[in-house]
Short mmCIF file of N, CA, C and O in Angstrom, two decimals:
data_model
loop_
_atom_site.label_atom_id
_atom_site.label_comp_id
_atom_site.label_asym_id
_atom_site.label_seq_id
_atom_site.Cartn_x
_atom_site.Cartn_y
_atom_site.Cartn_z
N UNK A 21 -7.82 -8.09 -1.05
CA UNK A 21 -7.77 -6.66 -1.46
C UNK A 21 -6.56 -5.83 -1.16
O UNK A 21 -6.06 -5.11 -1.75
N UNK A 22 -5.95 -6.04 -0.24
CA UNK A 22 -4.57 -5.76 0.28
C UNK A 22 -3.37 -6.04 -0.86
O UNK A 22 -2.65 -5.28 -1.29
N UNK A 23 -3.59 -7.31 -1.20
CA UNK A 23 -2.58 -7.68 -2.34
C UNK A 23 -2.77 -7.21 -3.38
O UNK A 23 -1.88 -6.50 -3.89
N UNK A 24 -4.20 -6.75 -4.00
CA UNK A 24 -4.19 -5.88 -5.10
C UNK A 24 -3.88 -4.57 -5.34
O UNK A 24 -3.24 -3.72 -6.07
N UNK A 25 -4.06 -3.91 -3.80
CA UNK A 25 -3.39 -2.55 -3.55
C UNK A 25 -1.83 -2.42 -3.72
O UNK A 25 -1.15 -1.67 -4.29
N UNK A 26 -1.28 -3.58 -3.18
CA UNK A 26 0.52 -3.75 -3.28
C UNK A 26 0.62 -3.72 -4.38
O UNK A 26 1.85 -3.17 -5.20
N UNK A 27 -0.12 -4.96 -5.31
CA UNK A 27 0.44 -5.01 -6.67
C UNK A 27 0.30 -3.97 -7.61
O UNK A 27 1.08 -3.53 -8.46
N UNK A 28 -0.71 -3.05 -7.49
CA UNK A 28 -1.09 -2.00 -8.15
C UNK A 28 0.23 -0.90 -7.98
O UNK A 28 0.94 -0.31 -8.95
N UNK A 29 0.59 -0.76 -6.65
CA UNK A 29 2.03 0.10 -6.45
C UNK A 29 3.05 -0.43 -6.98
O UNK A 29 3.81 0.03 -7.77
N UNK A 30 3.13 -1.72 -7.35
CA UNK A 30 4.44 -2.20 -7.57
C UNK A 30 4.46 -2.04 -9.28
O UNK A 30 5.53 -1.82 -9.81
N UNK A 31 3.18 -2.05 -10.11
CA UNK A 31 3.23 -2.04 -11.07
C UNK A 31 3.29 -0.81 -11.52
O UNK A 31 4.16 -0.67 -12.53
N UNK A 32 3.10 0.34 -10.96
CA UNK A 32 3.01 1.68 -11.19
C UNK A 32 4.68 1.85 -11.19
O UNK A 32 5.24 2.60 -12.17
N UNK A 33 5.43 1.60 -10.02
CA UNK A 33 6.60 1.83 -10.07
C UNK A 33 7.75 1.22 -11.08
O UNK A 33 8.48 1.93 -11.75
N UNK A 34 7.14 -0.36 -11.48
CA UNK A 34 7.93 -0.69 -12.56
C UNK A 34 7.94 -0.11 -14.02
O UNK A 34 8.51 0.58 -14.68
N UNK A 35 6.54 0.20 -14.05
CA UNK A 35 6.22 1.03 -15.59
C UNK A 35 7.02 2.51 -15.38
O UNK A 35 7.60 2.87 -16.41
N UNK A 36 7.15 3.26 -14.29
CA UNK A 36 7.76 4.39 -14.22
C UNK A 36 9.28 4.79 -14.47
O UNK A 36 9.72 5.18 -15.15
N UNK A 37 9.52 3.27 -13.71
CA UNK A 37 11.00 2.99 -14.00
C UNK A 37 11.34 2.76 -15.42
O UNK A 37 12.66 3.18 -15.91
N UNK A 38 10.66 2.13 -15.99
CA UNK A 38 10.73 1.21 -17.55
C UNK A 38 10.67 2.73 -18.30
O UNK A 38 11.67 3.25 -19.11
N UNK A 39 9.80 3.79 -18.10
CA UNK A 39 9.64 4.72 -18.79
C UNK A 39 11.14 5.74 -18.58
O UNK A 39 11.35 6.49 -19.59
N UNK A 40 11.47 5.61 -17.40
CA UNK A 40 12.36 6.59 -17.14
C UNK A 40 13.54 6.00 -17.85
O UNK A 40 14.58 6.89 -18.40
N UNK A 41 13.98 4.74 -18.32
CA UNK A 41 15.25 4.11 -18.56
C UNK A 41 15.19 3.91 -20.09
O UNK A 41 16.23 4.19 -20.78
N UNK A 42 13.76 3.93 -20.65
CA UNK A 42 13.76 3.81 -22.27
C UNK A 42 14.47 4.90 -23.03
O UNK A 42 15.13 4.72 -23.86
N UNK A 43 14.43 6.20 -22.89
CA UNK A 43 14.89 7.33 -23.79
C UNK A 43 16.52 6.97 -23.78
O UNK A 43 17.18 7.10 -24.93
N UNK A 44 16.91 7.03 -22.59
CA UNK A 44 18.30 6.75 -22.48
C UNK A 44 18.76 5.47 -23.41
O UNK A 44 19.89 5.64 -23.83
N UNK A 45 18.05 4.55 -23.19
CA UNK A 45 18.70 3.07 -23.54
C UNK A 45 18.26 3.26 -25.29
O UNK A 45 18.78 2.41 -26.32
N UNK A 46 17.19 4.07 -25.77
CA UNK A 46 16.86 3.83 -26.90
C UNK A 46 17.60 5.03 -27.84
O UNK A 46 17.73 4.78 -29.03
N UNK A 47 17.35 6.38 -27.54
CA UNK A 47 17.68 7.44 -27.90
C UNK A 47 19.41 7.72 -28.09
O UNK A 47 19.78 7.74 -29.16
N UNK A 48 20.02 7.23 -27.18
CA UNK A 48 21.47 7.29 -27.18
C UNK A 48 22.08 6.69 -28.05
O UNK A 48 23.30 6.59 -28.97
N UNK A 49 21.91 5.20 -28.25
CA UNK A 49 22.58 4.35 -29.19
C UNK A 49 22.29 4.84 -30.69
O UNK A 49 23.40 5.07 -31.49
N UNK A 50 21.22 5.34 -30.99
CA UNK A 50 20.86 5.88 -32.31
C UNK A 50 21.84 7.18 -32.62
O UNK A 50 22.32 7.19 -33.75
N UNK A 51 21.59 7.97 -31.50
CA UNK A 51 22.54 9.22 -31.55
C UNK A 51 23.81 8.93 -31.95
O UNK A 51 24.68 9.45 -32.87
N UNK A 52 24.32 8.14 -31.26
CA UNK A 52 25.82 7.77 -31.21
C UNK A 52 26.16 7.14 -32.43
O UNK A 52 27.22 7.21 -33.20
N UNK A 53 25.34 6.10 -32.97
CA UNK A 53 25.61 5.39 -34.40
C UNK A 53 25.40 6.47 -35.45
O UNK A 53 26.17 6.31 -36.24
N UNK A 54 24.38 7.32 -35.28
CA UNK A 54 24.44 8.54 -36.51
C UNK A 54 25.78 9.39 -36.54
O UNK A 54 25.89 9.48 -37.61
N UNK A 55 26.32 9.70 -35.38
CA UNK A 55 27.52 10.36 -35.28
C UNK A 55 28.68 9.69 -35.78
O UNK A 55 29.45 10.26 -36.64
N UNK A 56 28.90 8.55 -35.35
CA UNK A 56 30.00 7.55 -35.97
C UNK A 56 29.88 7.27 -37.54
O UNK A 56 31.01 7.31 -38.16
N UNK A 57 28.66 7.14 -37.97
CA UNK A 57 28.73 6.61 -39.42
C UNK A 57 28.51 7.53 -40.24
O UNK A 57 28.97 7.73 -41.59
N UNK A 58 27.78 8.73 -40.03
CA UNK A 58 27.49 9.90 -40.92
C UNK A 58 28.11 11.13 -40.90
O UNK A 58 28.09 11.99 -41.73
N UNK A 59 29.08 11.24 -39.51
CA UNK A 59 30.10 12.77 -39.47
C UNK A 59 31.12 12.07 -39.10
O UNK A 59 31.67 10.84 -39.11
N UNK A 60 31.90 13.03 -39.32
CA UNK A 60 33.72 12.37 -38.61
C UNK A 60 33.57 13.21 -37.50
O UNK A 60 35.17 13.59 -37.28
N UNK A 61 32.68 13.45 -36.52
CA UNK A 61 32.88 13.62 -35.25
C UNK A 61 34.19 12.85 -34.24
O UNK A 61 34.86 13.43 -33.66
N UNK A 62 34.15 11.51 -34.65
CA UNK A 62 34.89 10.68 -33.59
C UNK A 62 36.07 10.41 -34.66
O UNK A 62 37.33 9.55 -33.98
N UNK A 63 36.33 10.78 -35.80
CA UNK A 63 37.68 10.39 -36.65
C UNK A 63 38.92 11.09 -36.08
O UNK A 63 38.90 12.45 -35.63
N UNK A 64 39.80 10.49 -35.28
CA UNK A 64 41.19 10.88 -34.42
C UNK A 64 40.56 11.02 -33.16
O UNK A 64 41.31 11.80 -32.66
N UNK A 65 39.56 10.93 -33.07
CA UNK A 65 38.94 11.65 -31.31
C UNK A 65 37.92 10.54 -30.87
O UNK A 65 37.04 10.76 -30.44
N UNK A 66 38.31 9.24 -30.97
CA UNK A 66 37.46 8.17 -30.32
C UNK A 66 37.32 8.40 -28.56
O UNK A 66 36.11 7.95 -28.27
N UNK A 67 38.05 9.15 -28.02
CA UNK A 67 38.11 9.22 -26.63
C UNK A 67 37.00 10.31 -26.39
O UNK A 67 36.36 10.32 -25.19
N UNK A 68 36.27 10.90 -27.23
CA UNK A 68 35.34 11.74 -27.00
C UNK A 68 33.86 10.82 -27.22
O UNK A 68 32.95 11.43 -26.48
N UNK A 69 33.80 9.63 -27.50
CA UNK A 69 32.58 8.89 -27.38
C UNK A 69 31.97 8.65 -25.69
O UNK A 69 30.74 8.95 -25.74
N UNK A 70 32.73 8.41 -25.00
CA UNK A 70 32.47 8.23 -23.52
C UNK A 70 31.99 9.37 -22.94
O UNK A 70 30.52 9.55 -22.36
N UNK A 71 32.50 10.70 -22.98
CA UNK A 71 31.96 11.68 -22.23
C UNK A 71 30.74 12.27 -22.72
O UNK A 71 29.84 12.59 -22.34
N UNK A 72 30.66 11.81 -24.19
CA UNK A 72 29.48 12.76 -25.12
C UNK A 72 28.22 11.52 -24.70
O UNK A 72 27.21 12.14 -24.33
N UNK A 73 28.50 10.38 -24.29
CA UNK A 73 27.51 9.43 -24.01
C UNK A 73 27.11 9.84 -22.48
O UNK A 73 25.78 9.53 -22.36
N UNK A 74 27.95 10.02 -21.81
CA UNK A 74 27.61 10.19 -20.08
C UNK A 74 26.70 11.81 -20.27
O UNK A 74 25.80 11.77 -19.54
N UNK A 75 27.40 12.96 -20.94
CA UNK A 75 26.49 14.05 -21.19
C UNK A 75 25.29 13.73 -21.85
O UNK A 75 24.08 14.48 -21.00
N UNK A 76 24.97 12.72 -22.63
CA UNK A 76 23.50 12.89 -23.25
C UNK A 76 22.87 12.08 -22.46
O UNK A 76 21.62 12.44 -22.22
N UNK A 77 23.14 11.32 -21.78
CA UNK A 77 22.22 10.46 -20.45
C UNK A 77 22.12 11.39 -19.76
O UNK A 77 21.00 11.39 -19.36
N UNK A 78 22.99 11.92 -19.09
CA UNK A 78 22.74 13.28 -18.20
C UNK A 78 21.57 14.17 -18.53
O UNK A 78 20.43 14.48 -18.06
N UNK A 79 21.48 14.67 -19.82
CA UNK A 79 20.71 15.43 -20.42
C UNK A 79 19.13 14.57 -20.54
O UNK A 79 18.28 15.40 -20.06
N UNK A 80 19.22 13.31 -20.77
CA UNK A 80 17.84 12.85 -21.08
C UNK A 80 17.26 12.58 -20.06
O UNK A 80 16.00 12.72 -19.61
N UNK A 81 17.97 12.17 -19.07
CA UNK A 81 17.38 11.68 -17.43
C UNK A 81 16.98 12.96 -16.83
O UNK A 81 16.21 13.10 -15.92
N UNK A 82 17.61 13.89 -17.30
CA UNK A 82 16.97 15.26 -16.56
C UNK A 82 15.59 15.55 -16.78
O UNK A 82 14.87 16.14 -15.96
N UNK A 83 14.99 15.16 -18.02
CA UNK A 83 13.73 15.43 -18.36
C UNK A 83 12.88 13.86 -18.29
O UNK A 83 11.57 14.04 -17.79
N UNK A 84 13.67 12.71 -18.46
CA UNK A 84 12.83 11.77 -18.35
C UNK A 84 12.56 11.19 -16.79
O UNK A 84 11.50 10.83 -16.65
N UNK A 85 13.33 11.52 -15.86
CA UNK A 85 13.03 11.11 -14.50
C UNK A 85 11.60 11.83 -13.84
O UNK A 85 10.86 11.13 -13.53
N UNK A 86 12.00 13.18 -14.04
CA UNK A 86 10.38 13.66 -13.39
C UNK A 86 9.42 13.61 -14.29
O UNK A 86 7.93 13.34 -13.88
N UNK A 87 9.30 13.00 -15.64
CA UNK A 87 8.24 13.09 -16.50
C UNK A 87 7.57 11.38 -15.93
O UNK A 87 6.50 11.31 -16.04
N UNK A 88 8.62 10.77 -16.15
CA UNK A 88 8.02 9.55 -15.64
C UNK A 88 7.41 9.30 -14.27
O UNK A 88 6.47 8.29 -13.87
N UNK A 89 7.81 10.12 -13.22
CA UNK A 89 7.28 10.28 -11.96
C UNK A 89 6.00 10.84 -11.93
O UNK A 89 4.92 10.46 -10.94
N UNK A 90 5.99 11.65 -13.18
CA UNK A 90 4.72 12.44 -13.08
C UNK A 90 3.45 11.74 -13.80
O UNK A 90 2.47 11.93 -13.73
N UNK A 91 3.86 10.23 -14.31
CA UNK A 91 2.66 9.57 -15.06
C UNK A 91 1.44 9.41 -14.05
O UNK A 91 0.37 9.30 -14.54
N UNK A 92 1.92 8.89 -12.61
CA UNK A 92 0.77 8.48 -11.63
C UNK A 92 0.90 9.85 -10.54
O UNK A 92 1.85 10.51 -10.56
N UNK A 93 -0.27 9.86 -10.06
CA UNK A 93 -0.54 10.82 -9.13
C UNK A 93 0.53 10.83 -7.92
O UNK A 93 0.58 9.59 -7.51
N UNK A 94 0.95 11.86 -7.37
CA UNK A 94 1.89 11.42 -6.04
C UNK A 94 0.63 11.21 -4.84
O UNK A 94 1.20 10.33 -3.93
N UNK A 95 -0.05 11.85 -4.78
CA UNK A 95 -1.22 11.47 -3.90
C UNK A 95 -2.31 10.49 -4.28
O UNK A 95 -2.66 10.29 -5.07
N UNK A 96 -2.54 9.67 -3.31
CA UNK A 96 -3.40 8.57 -3.52
C UNK A 96 -4.48 8.29 -2.41
O UNK A 96 -3.94 8.71 -1.15
N UNK A 97 -5.57 7.52 -2.46
CA UNK A 97 -6.35 7.37 -1.35
C UNK A 97 -6.70 5.90 -1.35
O UNK A 97 -6.80 5.06 -2.51
N UNK A 98 -6.90 5.20 -0.25
CA UNK A 98 -7.36 3.89 0.07
C UNK A 98 -8.69 3.54 0.90
O UNK A 98 -8.63 4.55 1.69
N UNK A 99 -9.30 2.42 0.41
CA UNK A 99 -10.52 2.33 1.32
C UNK A 99 -9.97 1.67 2.64
O UNK A 99 -8.94 0.57 2.44
N UNK A 100 -10.20 2.19 3.73
CA UNK A 100 -10.08 1.53 5.14
C UNK A 100 -10.21 -0.13 4.73
O UNK A 100 -9.24 -0.79 5.54
N UNK A 101 -11.14 -0.41 4.42
CA UNK A 101 -11.24 -1.77 4.33
C UNK A 101 -10.35 -2.46 3.53
O UNK A 101 -9.82 -3.94 3.53
N UNK A 102 -9.53 -2.00 2.70
CA UNK A 102 -8.34 -2.60 1.89
C UNK A 102 -6.76 -2.27 2.57
O UNK A 102 -5.96 -2.83 1.86
N UNK A 103 -6.61 -1.86 3.76
CA UNK A 103 -5.61 -1.50 4.56
C UNK A 103 -5.26 -2.95 5.55
O UNK A 103 -6.23 -3.72 5.84
N UNK A 104 -4.40 -3.02 5.77
CA UNK A 104 -3.85 -4.15 6.97
C UNK A 104 -4.71 -3.79 8.26
O UNK A 104 -5.28 -2.96 8.66
N UNK A 105 -4.65 -5.18 8.65
CA UNK A 105 -5.32 -5.06 9.88
C UNK A 105 -5.10 -4.33 11.03
O UNK A 105 -5.90 -3.72 11.77
N UNK A 106 -3.75 -4.27 11.10
CA UNK A 106 -3.06 -3.62 12.33
C UNK A 106 -3.58 -2.06 12.06
O UNK A 106 -3.59 -1.58 12.89
N UNK A 107 -3.48 -1.44 10.75
CA UNK A 107 -3.99 -0.33 10.69
C UNK A 107 -5.34 -0.11 11.13
O UNK A 107 -5.58 0.74 11.77
N UNK A 108 -6.23 -0.87 10.85
CA UNK A 108 -7.76 -0.76 10.81
C UNK A 108 -7.91 -0.95 12.27
O UNK A 108 -8.63 -0.05 12.91
N UNK A 109 -7.15 -1.90 13.11
CA UNK A 109 -7.03 -1.62 14.77
C UNK A 109 -6.87 -0.22 14.97
O UNK A 109 -7.43 0.25 16.25
N UNK A 110 -6.03 0.05 14.57
CA UNK A 110 -5.13 1.43 15.23
C UNK A 110 -6.11 2.57 15.16
O UNK A 110 -6.67 3.51 15.94
N UNK A 111 -7.12 2.59 13.90
CA UNK A 111 -7.90 3.65 13.60
C UNK A 111 -9.44 3.11 14.39
O UNK A 111 -9.84 4.46 14.98
N UNK A 112 -9.55 2.09 14.66
CA UNK A 112 -10.73 1.74 15.60
C UNK A 112 -10.22 2.10 16.90
O UNK A 112 -11.36 2.83 17.94
N UNK A 113 -9.11 1.85 17.40
CA UNK A 113 -8.99 2.56 19.02
C UNK A 113 -8.91 3.96 19.05
O UNK A 113 -9.34 4.58 20.11
N UNK A 114 -8.46 4.72 18.15
CA UNK A 114 -8.49 6.28 17.87
C UNK A 114 -9.80 6.60 17.91
O UNK A 114 -10.18 7.88 17.99
N UNK A 115 -10.84 5.94 17.52
CA UNK A 115 -12.04 6.44 17.10
C UNK A 115 -12.51 7.23 15.81
O UNK A 115 -13.49 7.59 15.89
N UNK A 116 -11.73 6.71 15.02
CA UNK A 116 -11.70 7.30 13.61
C UNK A 116 -12.76 6.56 13.16
O UNK A 116 -13.08 5.31 13.13
N UNK A 117 -13.55 7.33 12.01
CA UNK A 117 -14.65 6.68 11.41
C UNK A 117 -14.44 6.75 9.86
O UNK A 117 -15.25 6.90 9.11
N UNK A 118 -12.98 7.04 9.85
CA UNK A 118 -12.59 7.38 8.17
C UNK A 118 -13.13 6.22 7.42
O UNK A 118 -12.91 5.19 7.81
N UNK A 119 -13.50 6.42 6.15
CA UNK A 119 -13.89 5.51 5.00
C UNK A 119 -12.76 5.18 4.17
O UNK A 119 -12.39 4.29 3.60
N UNK A 120 -12.05 6.50 3.94
CA UNK A 120 -10.91 6.22 2.90
C UNK A 120 -9.36 7.25 3.60
O UNK A 120 -9.70 7.79 4.75
N UNK A 121 -8.17 6.41 3.33
CA UNK A 121 -6.94 7.09 3.94
C UNK A 121 -6.33 7.94 2.58
O UNK A 121 -6.47 7.21 1.35
N UNK A 122 -5.79 8.83 3.07
CA UNK A 122 -5.31 9.50 1.82
C UNK A 122 -3.75 9.66 2.51
O UNK A 122 -3.52 10.13 3.55
N UNK A 123 -2.74 9.55 1.36
CA UNK A 123 -1.29 9.39 1.60
C UNK A 123 -0.56 9.98 0.41
O UNK A 123 -1.20 9.65 -0.82
N UNK A 124 0.76 10.20 0.58
CA UNK A 124 1.52 10.66 -0.56
C UNK A 124 2.35 9.83 -0.62
O UNK A 124 3.17 8.85 -0.01
N UNK A 125 2.63 8.99 -1.95
CA UNK A 125 3.25 7.70 -2.36
C UNK A 125 4.67 8.07 -2.59
O UNK A 125 5.51 7.10 -1.97
N UNK A 126 5.17 9.17 -2.42
CA UNK A 126 6.79 9.53 -1.94
C UNK A 126 7.48 8.97 -3.22
O UNK A 126 8.67 8.63 -3.19
N UNK A 127 7.21 8.99 -4.54
CA UNK A 127 7.83 8.73 -5.73
C UNK A 127 9.18 9.54 -6.00
O UNK A 127 10.18 9.35 -6.24
#
């Protein structure tokens, strides 16, 4: 059961990181291609492409990062049965009868 909880956490982190990167990797090339082919923005100003890409990426990440982190709840709980033995031992030593532990994932 410990492995499945760890796997769930890893899957959530990987999924949120993919969501974070997707808009920047998908949207910016389309915008840049459109600007290069359908407008004259870069004609004689090729140096403008790099700063524009960085600016667009910053703008996209401003919204993509918090939204991707918000996909999963920050607070979670886990059954005491599913935590490592050392944690169960510490709970038993302290006299705790808790059935679930609540924690902040800190994403």
